[in-house]
Amino acid sequence: GQFMKTDGSGNLSFAAAGGGGKILQLKSTTKTDHFTHNTSTVTDITGLSVSITASSASNQIFIIADIFMSGGANTYAGFRLLRDTTAIRQTTAIDGTDNRFMGTIGSHTDQSRYVRSVGLNFLDTPGDTNPHTYKIAVATLYGSTLVHINRTGDTDNLLYPQAGSSTITVMEYDPT
């Protein structure tokens, strides 16, 4: 219940810990298998979700995700962060008629042998103590080229046999 502090001149003493908030729980999921998607329909990436229940309605959930993605030539991918089925940290239309993809983050690959690490974070305030599942969804934004999760798009080229894993981590934060 205490920590060691300094007065700035090298003198140390103990003080009571508290204030400044604290992390109450941390949960994480790592996706190691492959996922492919090739339409503009926003689709959950299977296995890239994690569930958490806040212990107080005033607590917040901090989400961190890292997605290992690739695609074909000129592949544009849009990603959405969702709480259950609701998109969060999502852009809004400029004038209400904007036909662009409204997402959390996007990425592009210009050749099937290249990969990208797409990262995102967000501090969510669900405002309840219900269980929630946080997940990542993807859409192909350019034509119908394939978006690959956790491997390169070029599986036959032995010079570029990269594969990786993607993660999503959630932490319950008590700000008091």
mmCIF file with all atom_site columns, C-alpha atoms in Angstrom:
data_model
loop_
_atom_site.group_PDB
_atom_site.id
_atom_site.type_symbol
_atom_site.label_atom_id
_atom_site.label_alt_id
_atom_site.label_comp_id
_atom_site.label_asym_id
_atom_site.label_entity_id
_atom_site.label_seq_id
_atom_site.pdbx_PDB_ins_code
_atom_site.Cartn_x
_atom_site.Cartn_y
_atom_site.Cartn_z
_atom_site.occupancy
_atom_site.B_iso_or_equiv
_atom_site.pdbx_formal_charge
_atom_site.auth_seq_id
_atom_site.auth_comp_id
_atom_site.auth_asym_id
_atom_site.auth_atom_id
_atom_site.pdbx_PDB_model_num
ATOM 1   C CA . GLY A 1 1   ? 0.000   0.000   0.000   1.00 0.00 ? 1   GLY A CA 1
ATOM 2   C CA . GLN A 1 2   ? 3.031   2.315   -0.158  1.00 0.00 ? 2   GLN A CA 1
ATOM 3   C CA . PHE A 1 3   ? 5.605   3.450   -2.675  1.00 0.00 ? 3   PHE A CA 1
ATOM 4   C CA . MET A 1 4   ? 9.047   5.004   -2.470  1.00 0.00 ? 4   MET A CA 1
ATOM 5   C CA . LYS A 1 5   ? 9.271   8.654   -3.511  1.00 0.00 ? 5   LYS A CA 1
ATOM 6   C CA . THR A 1 6   ? 12.058  11.194  -3.874  1.00 0.00 ? 6   THR A CA 1
ATOM 7   C CA . ASP A 1 7   ? 12.122  14.905  -3.124  1.00 0.00 ? 7   ASP A CA 1
ATOM 8   C CA . GLY A 1 8   ? 14.255  15.576  -6.202  1.00 0.00 ? 8   GLY A CA 1
ATOM 9   C CA . SER A 1 9   ? 17.451  15.964  -4.166  1.00 0.00 ? 9   SER A CA 1
ATOM 10  C CA . GLY A 1 10  ? 18.063  12.257  -3.682  1.00 0.00 ? 10  GLY A CA 1
ATOM 11  C CA . ASN A 1 11  ? 16.215  11.931  -0.374  1.00 0.00 ? 11  ASN A CA 1
ATOM 12  C CA . LEU A 1 12  ? 13.911  8.900   -0.371  1.00 0.00 ? 12  LEU A CA 1
ATOM 13  C CA . SER A 1 13  ? 10.850  8.242   1.751   1.00 0.00 ? 13  SER A CA 1
ATOM 14  C CA . PHE A 1 14  ? 7.707   6.104   1.722   1.00 0.00 ? 14  PHE A CA 1
ATOM 15  C CA . ALA A 1 15  ? 4.261   7.498   0.910   1.00 0.00 ? 15  ALA A CA 1
ATOM 16  C CA . ALA A 1 16  ? 0.767   6.035   0.768   1.00 0.00 ? 16  ALA A CA 1
ATOM 17  C CA . ALA A 1 17  ? -0.169  4.661   -2.641  1.00 0.00 ? 17  ALA A CA 1
ATOM 18  C CA . GLY A 1 18  ? -3.453  5.692   -4.157  1.00 0.00 ? 18  GLY A CA 1
ATOM 19  C CA . GLY A 1 19  ? -5.102  8.021   -6.578  1.00 0.00 ? 19  GLY A CA 1
ATOM 20  C CA . GLY A 1 20  ? -4.324  8.228   -10.240 1.00 0.00 ? 20  GLY A CA 1
ATOM 21  C CA . GLY A 1 21  ? -6.426  5.232   -11.242 1.00 0.00 ? 21  GLY A CA 1
ATOM 22  C CA . LYS A 1 22  ? -5.555  1.569   -11.704 1.00 0.00 ? 22  LYS A CA 1
ATOM 23  C CA . ILE A 1 23  ? -5.862  -1.355  -14.085 1.00 0.00 ? 23  ILE A CA 1
ATOM 24  C CA . LEU A 1 24  ? -8.285  -3.906  -12.612 1.00 0.00 ? 24  LEU A CA 1
ATOM 25  C CA . GLN A 1 25  ? -8.133  -6.652  -15.246 1.00 0.00 ? 25  GLN A CA 1
ATOM 26  C CA . LEU A 1 26  ? -6.418  -7.424  -18.526 1.00 0.00 ? 26  LEU A CA 1
ATOM 27  C CA . LYS A 1 27  ? -7.525  -9.919  -21.179 1.00 0.00 ? 27  LYS A CA 1
ATOM 28  C CA . SER A 1 28  ? -5.970  -10.721 -24.532 1.00 0.00 ? 28  SER A CA 1
ATOM 29  C CA . THR A 1 29  ? -6.532  -12.959 -27.547 1.00 0.00 ? 29  THR A CA 1
ATOM 30  C CA . THR A 1 30  ? -3.932  -13.851 -30.160 1.00 0.00 ? 30  THR A CA 1
ATOM 31  C CA . LYS A 1 31  ? -5.042  -15.071 -33.575 1.00 0.00 ? 31  LYS A CA 1
ATOM 32  C CA . THR A 1 32  ? -2.425  -17.299 -35.191 1.00 0.00 ? 32  THR A CA 1
ATOM 33  C CA . ASP A 1 33  ? -4.399  -18.844 -38.042 1.00 0.00 ? 33  ASP A CA 1
ATOM 34  C CA . HIS A 1 34  ? -5.131  -17.348 -41.461 1.00 0.00 ? 34  HIS A CA 1
ATOM 35  C CA . PHE A 1 35  ? -8.222  -15.362 -42.487 1.00 0.00 ? 35  PHE A CA 1
ATOM 36  C CA . THR A 1 36  ? -9.097  -14.145 -45.995 1.00 0.00 ? 36  THR A CA 1
ATOM 37  C CA . HIS A 1 37  ? -11.748 -11.641 -47.053 1.00 0.00 ? 37  HIS A CA 1
ATOM 38  C CA . ASN A 1 38  ? -12.576 -10.205 -50.490 1.00 0.00 ? 38  ASN A CA 1
ATOM 39  C CA . THR A 1 39  ? -15.740 -8.091  -50.408 1.00 0.00 ? 39  THR A CA 1
ATOM 40  C CA . SER A 1 40  ? -16.788 -4.626  -49.297 1.00 0.00 ? 40  SER A CA 1
ATOM 41  C CA . THR A 1 41  ? -19.090 -6.239  -46.732 1.00 0.00 ? 41  THR A CA 1
ATOM 42  C CA . VAL A 1 42  ? -17.737 -5.555  -43.242 1.00 0.00 ? 42  VAL A CA 1
ATOM 43  C CA . THR A 1 43  ? -16.991 -8.965  -41.729 1.00 0.00 ? 43  THR A CA 1
ATOM 44  C CA . ASP A 1 44  ? -15.709 -9.946  -38.282 1.00 0.00 ? 44  ASP A CA 1
ATOM 45  C CA . ILE A 1 45  ? -12.224 -11.449 -38.370 1.00 0.00 ? 45  ILE A CA 1
ATOM 46  C CA . THR A 1 46  ? -12.831 -14.839 -36.765 1.00 0.00 ? 46  THR A CA 1
ATOM 47  C CA . GLY A 1 47  ? -10.780 -15.420 -33.633 1.00 0.00 ? 47  GLY A CA 1
ATOM 48  C CA . LEU A 1 48  ? -9.831  -11.757 -33.189 1.00 0.00 ? 48  LEU A CA 1
ATOM 49  C CA . SER A 1 49  ? -12.145 -10.885 -30.305 1.00 0.00 ? 49  SER A CA 1
ATOM 50  C CA . VAL A 1 50  ? -11.989 -10.721 -26.528 1.00 0.00 ? 50  VAL A CA 1
ATOM 51  C CA . SER A 1 51  ? -14.719 -10.400 -23.886 1.00 0.00 ? 51  SER A CA 1
ATOM 52  C CA . ILE A 1 52  ? -14.643 -8.401  -20.667 1.00 0.00 ? 52  ILE A CA 1
ATOM 53  C CA . THR A 1 53  ? -17.116 -7.288  -17.990 1.00 0.00 ? 53  THR A CA 1
ATOM 54  C CA . ALA A 1 54  ? -16.420 -4.032  -16.156 1.00 0.00 ? 54  ALA A CA 1
ATOM 55  C CA . SER A 1 55  ? -16.817 -4.181  -12.387 1.00 0.00 ? 55  SER A CA 1
ATOM 56  C CA . SER A 1 56  ? -18.280 -0.643  -12.266 1.00 0.00 ? 56  SER A CA 1
ATOM 57  C CA . ALA A 1 57  ? -20.327 1.388   -14.763 1.00 0.00 ? 57  ALA A CA 1
ATOM 58  C CA . SER A 1 58  ? -17.901 4.309   -14.303 1.00 0.00 ? 58  SER A CA 1
ATOM 59  C CA . ASN A 1 59  ? -14.865 2.246   -15.365 1.00 0.00 ? 59  ASN A CA 1
ATOM 60  C CA . GLN A 1 60  ? -13.381 2.412   -18.836 1.00 0.00 ? 60  GLN A CA 1
ATOM 61  C CA . ILE A 1 61  ? -12.046 -0.235  -21.206 1.00 0.00 ? 61  ILE A CA 1
ATOM 62  C CA . PHE A 1 62  ? -8.755  0.402   -23.013 1.00 0.00 ? 62  PHE A CA 1
ATOM 63  C CA . ILE A 1 63  ? -8.430  -1.578  -26.244 1.00 0.00 ? 63  ILE A CA 1
ATOM 64  C CA . ILE A 1 64  ? -5.174  -2.262  -28.095 1.00 0.00 ? 64  ILE A CA 1
ATOM 65  C CA . ALA A 1 65  ? -5.080  -4.238  -31.352 1.00 0.00 ? 65  ALA A CA 1
ATOM 66  C CA . ASP A 1 66  ? -2.315  -5.177  -33.770 1.00 0.00 ? 66  ASP A CA 1
ATOM 67  C CA . ILE A 1 67  ? -3.362  -6.746  -37.075 1.00 0.00 ? 67  ILE A CA 1
ATOM 68  C CA . PHE A 1 68  ? -0.904  -8.486  -39.409 1.00 0.00 ? 68  PHE A CA 1
ATOM 69  C CA . MET A 1 69  ? -2.311  -8.021  -42.926 1.00 0.00 ? 69  MET A CA 1
ATOM 70  C CA . SER A 1 70  ? -1.426  -8.385  -46.578 1.00 0.00 ? 70  SER A CA 1
ATOM 71  C CA . GLY A 1 71  ? -3.229  -8.602  -49.874 1.00 0.00 ? 71  GLY A CA 1
ATOM 72  C CA . GLY A 1 72  ? -2.859  -8.587  -53.606 1.00 0.00 ? 72  GLY A CA 1
ATOM 73  C CA . ALA A 1 73  ? -1.563  -5.749  -55.740 1.00 0.00 ? 73  ALA A CA 1
ATOM 74  C CA . ASN A 1 74  ? -3.217  -2.479  -54.662 1.00 0.00 ? 74  ASN A CA 1
ATOM 75  C CA . THR A 1 75  ? -5.264  -3.938  -51.838 1.00 0.00 ? 75  THR A CA 1
ATOM 76  C CA . TYR A 1 76  ? -7.012  -1.410  -49.634 1.00 0.00 ? 76  TYR A CA 1
ATOM 77  C CA . ALA A 1 77  ? -8.468  -2.715  -46.384 1.00 0.00 ? 77  ALA A CA 1
ATOM 78  C CA . GLY A 1 78  ? -10.690 -0.937  -43.901 1.00 0.00 ? 78  GLY A CA 1
ATOM 79  C CA . PHE A 1 79  ? -10.940 -2.081  -40.298 1.00 0.00 ? 79  PHE A CA 1
ATOM 80  C CA . ARG A 1 80  ? -13.598 -1.408  -37.675 1.00 0.00 ? 80  ARG A CA 1
ATOM 81  C CA . LEU A 1 81  ? -13.337 -1.760  -33.935 1.00 0.00 ? 81  LEU A CA 1
ATOM 82  C CA . LEU A 1 82  ? -16.609 -3.059  -32.499 1.00 0.00 ? 82  LEU A CA 1
ATOM 83  C CA . ARG A 1 83  ? -18.092 -3.393  -29.042 1.00 0.00 ? 83  ARG A CA 1
ATOM 84  C CA . ASP A 1 84  ? -20.462 -6.318  -29.570 1.00 0.00 ? 84  ASP A CA 1
ATOM 85  C CA . THR A 1 85  ? -22.118 -5.222  -32.849 1.00 0.00 ? 85  THR A CA 1
ATOM 86  C CA . THR A 1 86  ? -21.611 -1.461  -32.437 1.00 0.00 ? 86  THR A CA 1
ATOM 87  C CA . ALA A 1 87  ? -18.760 0.262   -34.257 1.00 0.00 ? 87  ALA A CA 1
ATOM 88  C CA . ILE A 1 88  ? -16.697 2.435   -31.904 1.00 0.00 ? 88  ILE A CA 1
ATOM 89  C CA . ARG A 1 89  ? -13.902 4.904   -32.695 1.00 0.00 ? 89  ARG A CA 1
ATOM 90  C CA . GLN A 1 90  ? -15.415 5.307   -36.130 1.00 0.00 ? 90  GLN A CA 1
ATOM 91  C CA . THR A 1 91  ? -15.367 8.336   -38.373 1.00 0.00 ? 91  THR A CA 1
ATOM 92  C CA . THR A 1 92  ? -18.601 10.023  -39.392 1.00 0.00 ? 92  THR A CA 1
ATOM 93  C CA . ALA A 1 93  ? -19.809 11.176  -42.785 1.00 0.00 ? 93  ALA A CA 1
ATOM 94  C CA . ILE A 1 94  ? -18.720 14.659  -43.785 1.00 0.00 ? 94  ILE A CA 1
ATOM 95  C CA . ASP A 1 95  ? -22.129 15.850  -44.950 1.00 0.00 ? 95  ASP A CA 1
ATOM 96  C CA . GLY A 1 96  ? -24.408 12.910  -44.201 1.00 0.00 ? 96  GLY A CA 1
ATOM 97  C CA . THR A 1 97  ? -24.152 11.591  -47.761 1.00 0.00 ? 97  THR A CA 1
ATOM 98  C CA . ASP A 1 98  ? -20.491 10.569  -47.803 1.00 0.00 ? 98  ASP A CA 1
ATOM 99  C CA . ASN A 1 99  ? -20.150 7.156   -49.470 1.00 0.00 ? 99  ASN A CA 1
ATOM 100 C CA . ARG A 1 100 ? -16.647 6.471   -48.149 1.00 0.00 ? 100 ARG A CA 1
ATOM 101 C CA . PHE A 1 101 ? -15.939 3.574   -45.798 1.00 0.00 ? 101 PHE A CA 1
ATOM 102 C CA . MET A 1 102 ? -16.631 4.702   -42.249 1.00 0.00 ? 102 MET A CA 1
ATOM 103 C CA . GLY A 1 103 ? -14.092 2.829   -40.226 1.00 0.00 ? 103 GLY A CA 1
ATOM 104 C CA . THR A 1 104 ? -11.555 2.934   -37.450 1.00 0.00 ? 104 THR A CA 1
ATOM 105 C CA . ILE A 1 105 ? -8.365  2.551   -39.478 1.00 0.00 ? 105 ILE A CA 1
ATOM 106 C CA . GLY A 1 106 ? -7.241  1.454   -42.923 1.00 0.00 ? 106 GLY A CA 1
ATOM 107 C CA . SER A 1 107 ? -4.203  0.123   -44.715 1.00 0.00 ? 107 SER A CA 1
ATOM 108 C CA . HIS A 1 108 ? -2.887  -0.573  -48.189 1.00 0.00 ? 108 HIS A CA 1
ATOM 109 C CA . THR A 1 109 ? -0.513  -3.090  -49.715 1.00 0.00 ? 109 THR A CA 1
ATOM 110 C CA . ASP A 1 110 ? 0.850   -2.619  -53.194 1.00 0.00 ? 110 ASP A CA 1
ATOM 111 C CA . GLN A 1 111 ? 2.185   -6.128  -53.740 1.00 0.00 ? 111 GLN A CA 1
ATOM 112 C CA . SER A 1 112 ? 1.116   -9.522  -52.450 1.00 0.00 ? 112 SER A CA 1
ATOM 113 C CA . ARG A 1 113 ? 4.508   -10.216 -50.896 1.00 0.00 ? 113 ARG A CA 1
ATOM 114 C CA . TYR A 1 114 ? 4.399   -7.255  -48.505 1.00 0.00 ? 114 TYR A CA 1
ATOM 115 C CA . VAL A 1 115 ? 2.768   -7.223  -45.106 1.00 0.00 ? 115 VAL A CA 1
ATOM 116 C CA . ARG A 1 116 ? 1.616   -4.460  -42.829 1.00 0.00 ? 116 ARG A CA 1
ATOM 117 C CA . SER A 1 117 ? 1.174   -4.261  -39.107 1.00 0.00 ? 117 SER A CA 1
ATOM 118 C CA . VAL A 1 118 ? -1.963  -2.225  -38.521 1.00 0.00 ? 118 VAL A CA 1
ATOM 119 C CA . GLY A 1 119 ? -2.311  -0.986  -34.949 1.00 0.00 ? 119 GLY A CA 1
ATOM 120 C CA . LEU A 1 120 ? -5.046  0.814   -33.089 1.00 0.00 ? 120 LEU A CA 1
ATOM 121 C CA . ASN A 1 121 ? -6.021  1.776   -29.563 1.00 0.00 ? 121 ASN A CA 1
ATOM 122 C CA . PHE A 1 122 ? -9.063  3.332   -27.983 1.00 0.00 ? 122 PHE A CA 1
ATOM 123 C CA . LEU A 1 123 ? -10.401 4.187   -24.528 1.00 0.00 ? 123 LEU A CA 1
ATOM 124 C CA . ASP A 1 124 ? -14.059 3.138   -24.415 1.00 0.00 ? 124 ASP A CA 1
ATOM 125 C CA . THR A 1 125 ? -16.642 4.031   -21.797 1.00 0.00 ? 125 THR A CA 1
ATOM 126 C CA . PRO A 1 126 ? -19.444 1.471   -22.107 1.00 0.00 ? 126 PRO A CA 1
ATOM 127 C CA . GLY A 1 127 ? -21.224 2.907   -19.025 1.00 0.00 ? 127 GLY A CA 1
ATOM 128 C CA . ASP A 1 128 ? -22.480 -0.420  -17.651 1.00 0.00 ? 128 ASP A CA 1
ATOM 129 C CA . THR A 1 129 ? -21.425 -3.690  -16.068 1.00 0.00 ? 129 THR A CA 1
ATOM 130 C CA . ASN A 1 130 ? -22.675 -5.938  -18.861 1.00 0.00 ? 130 ASN A CA 1
ATOM 131 C CA . PRO A 1 131 ? -20.284 -8.368  -20.567 1.00 0.00 ? 131 PRO A CA 1
ATOM 132 C CA . HIS A 1 132 ? -18.953 -6.938  -23.850 1.00 0.00 ? 132 HIS A CA 1
ATOM 133 C CA . THR A 1 133 ? -17.026 -8.506  -26.704 1.00 0.00 ? 133 THR A CA 1
ATOM 134 C CA . TYR A 1 134 ? -14.510 -6.283  -28.467 1.00 0.00 ? 134 TYR A CA 1
ATOM 135 C CA . LYS A 1 135 ? -13.551 -7.376  -31.962 1.00 0.00 ? 135 LYS A CA 1
ATOM 136 C CA . ILE A 1 136 ? -12.042 -6.318  -35.262 1.00 0.00 ? 136 ILE A CA 1
ATOM 137 C CA . ALA A 1 137 ? -13.917 -6.440  -38.568 1.00 0.00 ? 137 ALA A CA 1
ATOM 138 C CA . VAL A 1 138 ? -12.525 -5.921  -42.076 1.00 0.00 ? 138 VAL A CA 1
ATOM 139 C CA . ALA A 1 139 ? -13.765 -4.835  -45.520 1.00 0.00 ? 139 ALA A CA 1
ATOM 140 C CA . THR A 1 140 ? -11.989 -4.788  -48.870 1.00 0.00 ? 140 THR A CA 1
ATOM 141 C CA . LEU A 1 141 ? -12.180 -1.232  -50.151 1.00 0.00 ? 141 LEU A CA 1
ATOM 142 C CA . TYR A 1 142 ? -10.841 -1.591  -53.667 1.00 0.00 ? 142 TYR A CA 1
ATOM 143 C CA . GLY A 1 143 ? -12.450 -4.006  -56.083 1.00 0.00 ? 143 GLY A CA 1
ATOM 144 C CA . SER A 1 144 ? -12.551 -7.566  -54.843 1.00 0.00 ? 144 SER A CA 1
ATOM 145 C CA . THR A 1 145 ? -8.882  -8.140  -54.111 1.00 0.00 ? 145 THR A CA 1
ATOM 146 C CA . LEU A 1 146 ? -8.120  -10.431 -51.212 1.00 0.00 ? 146 LEU A CA 1
ATOM 147 C CA . VAL A 1 147 ? -7.212  -9.160  -47.764 1.00 0.00 ? 147 VAL A CA 1
ATOM 148 C CA . HIS A 1 148 ? -5.109  -11.706 -45.889 1.00 0.00 ? 148 HIS A CA 1
ATOM 149 C CA . ILE A 1 149 ? -4.787  -11.708 -42.117 1.00 0.00 ? 149 ILE A CA 1
ATOM 150 C CA . ASN A 1 150 ? -1.645  -13.321 -40.647 1.00 0.00 ? 150 ASN A CA 1
ATOM 151 C CA . ARG A 1 151 ? 0.181   -14.152 -43.882 1.00 0.00 ? 151 ARG A CA 1
ATOM 152 C CA . THR A 1 152 ? 1.353   -12.640 -47.143 1.00 0.00 ? 152 THR A CA 1
ATOM 153 C CA . GLY A 1 153 ? -0.877  -12.764 -50.183 1.00 0.00 ? 153 GLY A CA 1
ATOM 154 C CA . ASP A 1 154 ? 1.835   -14.510 -52.195 1.00 0.00 ? 154 ASP A CA 1
ATOM 155 C CA . THR A 1 155 ? 2.022   -18.027 -50.766 1.00 0.00 ? 155 THR A CA 1
ATOM 156 C CA . ASP A 1 156 ? 3.935   -19.541 -53.694 1.00 0.00 ? 156 ASP A CA 1
ATOM 157 C CA . ASN A 1 157 ? 6.936   -17.208 -53.566 1.00 0.00 ? 157 ASN A CA 1
ATOM 158 C CA . LEU A 1 158 ? 9.524   -18.756 -51.245 1.00 0.00 ? 158 LEU A CA 1
ATOM 159 C CA . LEU A 1 159 ? 11.410  -15.453 -51.056 1.00 0.00 ? 159 LEU A CA 1
ATOM 160 C CA . TYR A 1 160 ? 8.551   -13.883 -49.102 1.00 0.00 ? 160 TYR A CA 1
ATOM 161 C CA . PRO A 1 161 ? 7.054   -16.610 -46.886 1.00 0.00 ? 161 PRO A CA 1
ATOM 162 C CA . GLN A 1 162 ? 6.009   -14.258 -44.088 1.00 0.00 ? 162 GLN A CA 1
ATOM 163 C CA . ALA A 1 163 ? 3.331   -15.169 -41.636 1.00 0.00 ? 163 ALA A CA 1
ATOM 164 C CA . GLY A 1 164 ? 2.459   -13.524 -38.358 1.00 0.00 ? 164 GLY A CA 1
ATOM 165 C CA . SER A 1 165 ? -0.151  -13.234 -35.666 1.00 0.00 ? 165 SER A CA 1
ATOM 166 C CA . SER A 1 166 ? -2.685  -10.606 -34.673 1.00 0.00 ? 166 SER A CA 1
ATOM 167 C CA . THR A 1 167 ? -3.761  -9.599  -31.172 1.00 0.00 ? 167 THR A CA 1
ATOM 168 C CA . ILE A 1 168 ? -6.493  -7.740  -29.366 1.00 0.00 ? 168 ILE A CA 1
ATOM 169 C CA . THR A 1 169 ? -6.068  -6.781  -25.712 1.00 0.00 ? 169 THR A CA 1
ATOM 170 C CA . VAL A 1 170 ? -8.538  -5.108  -23.356 1.00 0.00 ? 170 VAL A CA 1
ATOM 171 C CA . MET A 1 171 ? -7.927  -3.609  -19.931 1.00 0.00 ? 171 MET A CA 1
ATOM 172 C CA . GLU A 1 172 ? -10.488 -2.438  -17.406 1.00 0.00 ? 172 GLU A CA 1
ATOM 173 C CA . TYR A 1 173 ? -9.399  0.916   -15.998 1.00 0.00 ? 173 TYR A CA 1
ATOM 174 C CA . ASP A 1 174 ? -10.738 2.434   -12.785 1.00 0.00 ? 174 ASP A CA 1
ATOM 175 C CA . PRO A 1 175 ? -10.040 6.195   -13.081 1.00 0.00 ? 175 PRO A CA 1
ATOM 176 C CA . THR A 1 176 ? -10.586 6.907   -9.354  1.00 0.00 ? 176 THR A CA 1
#
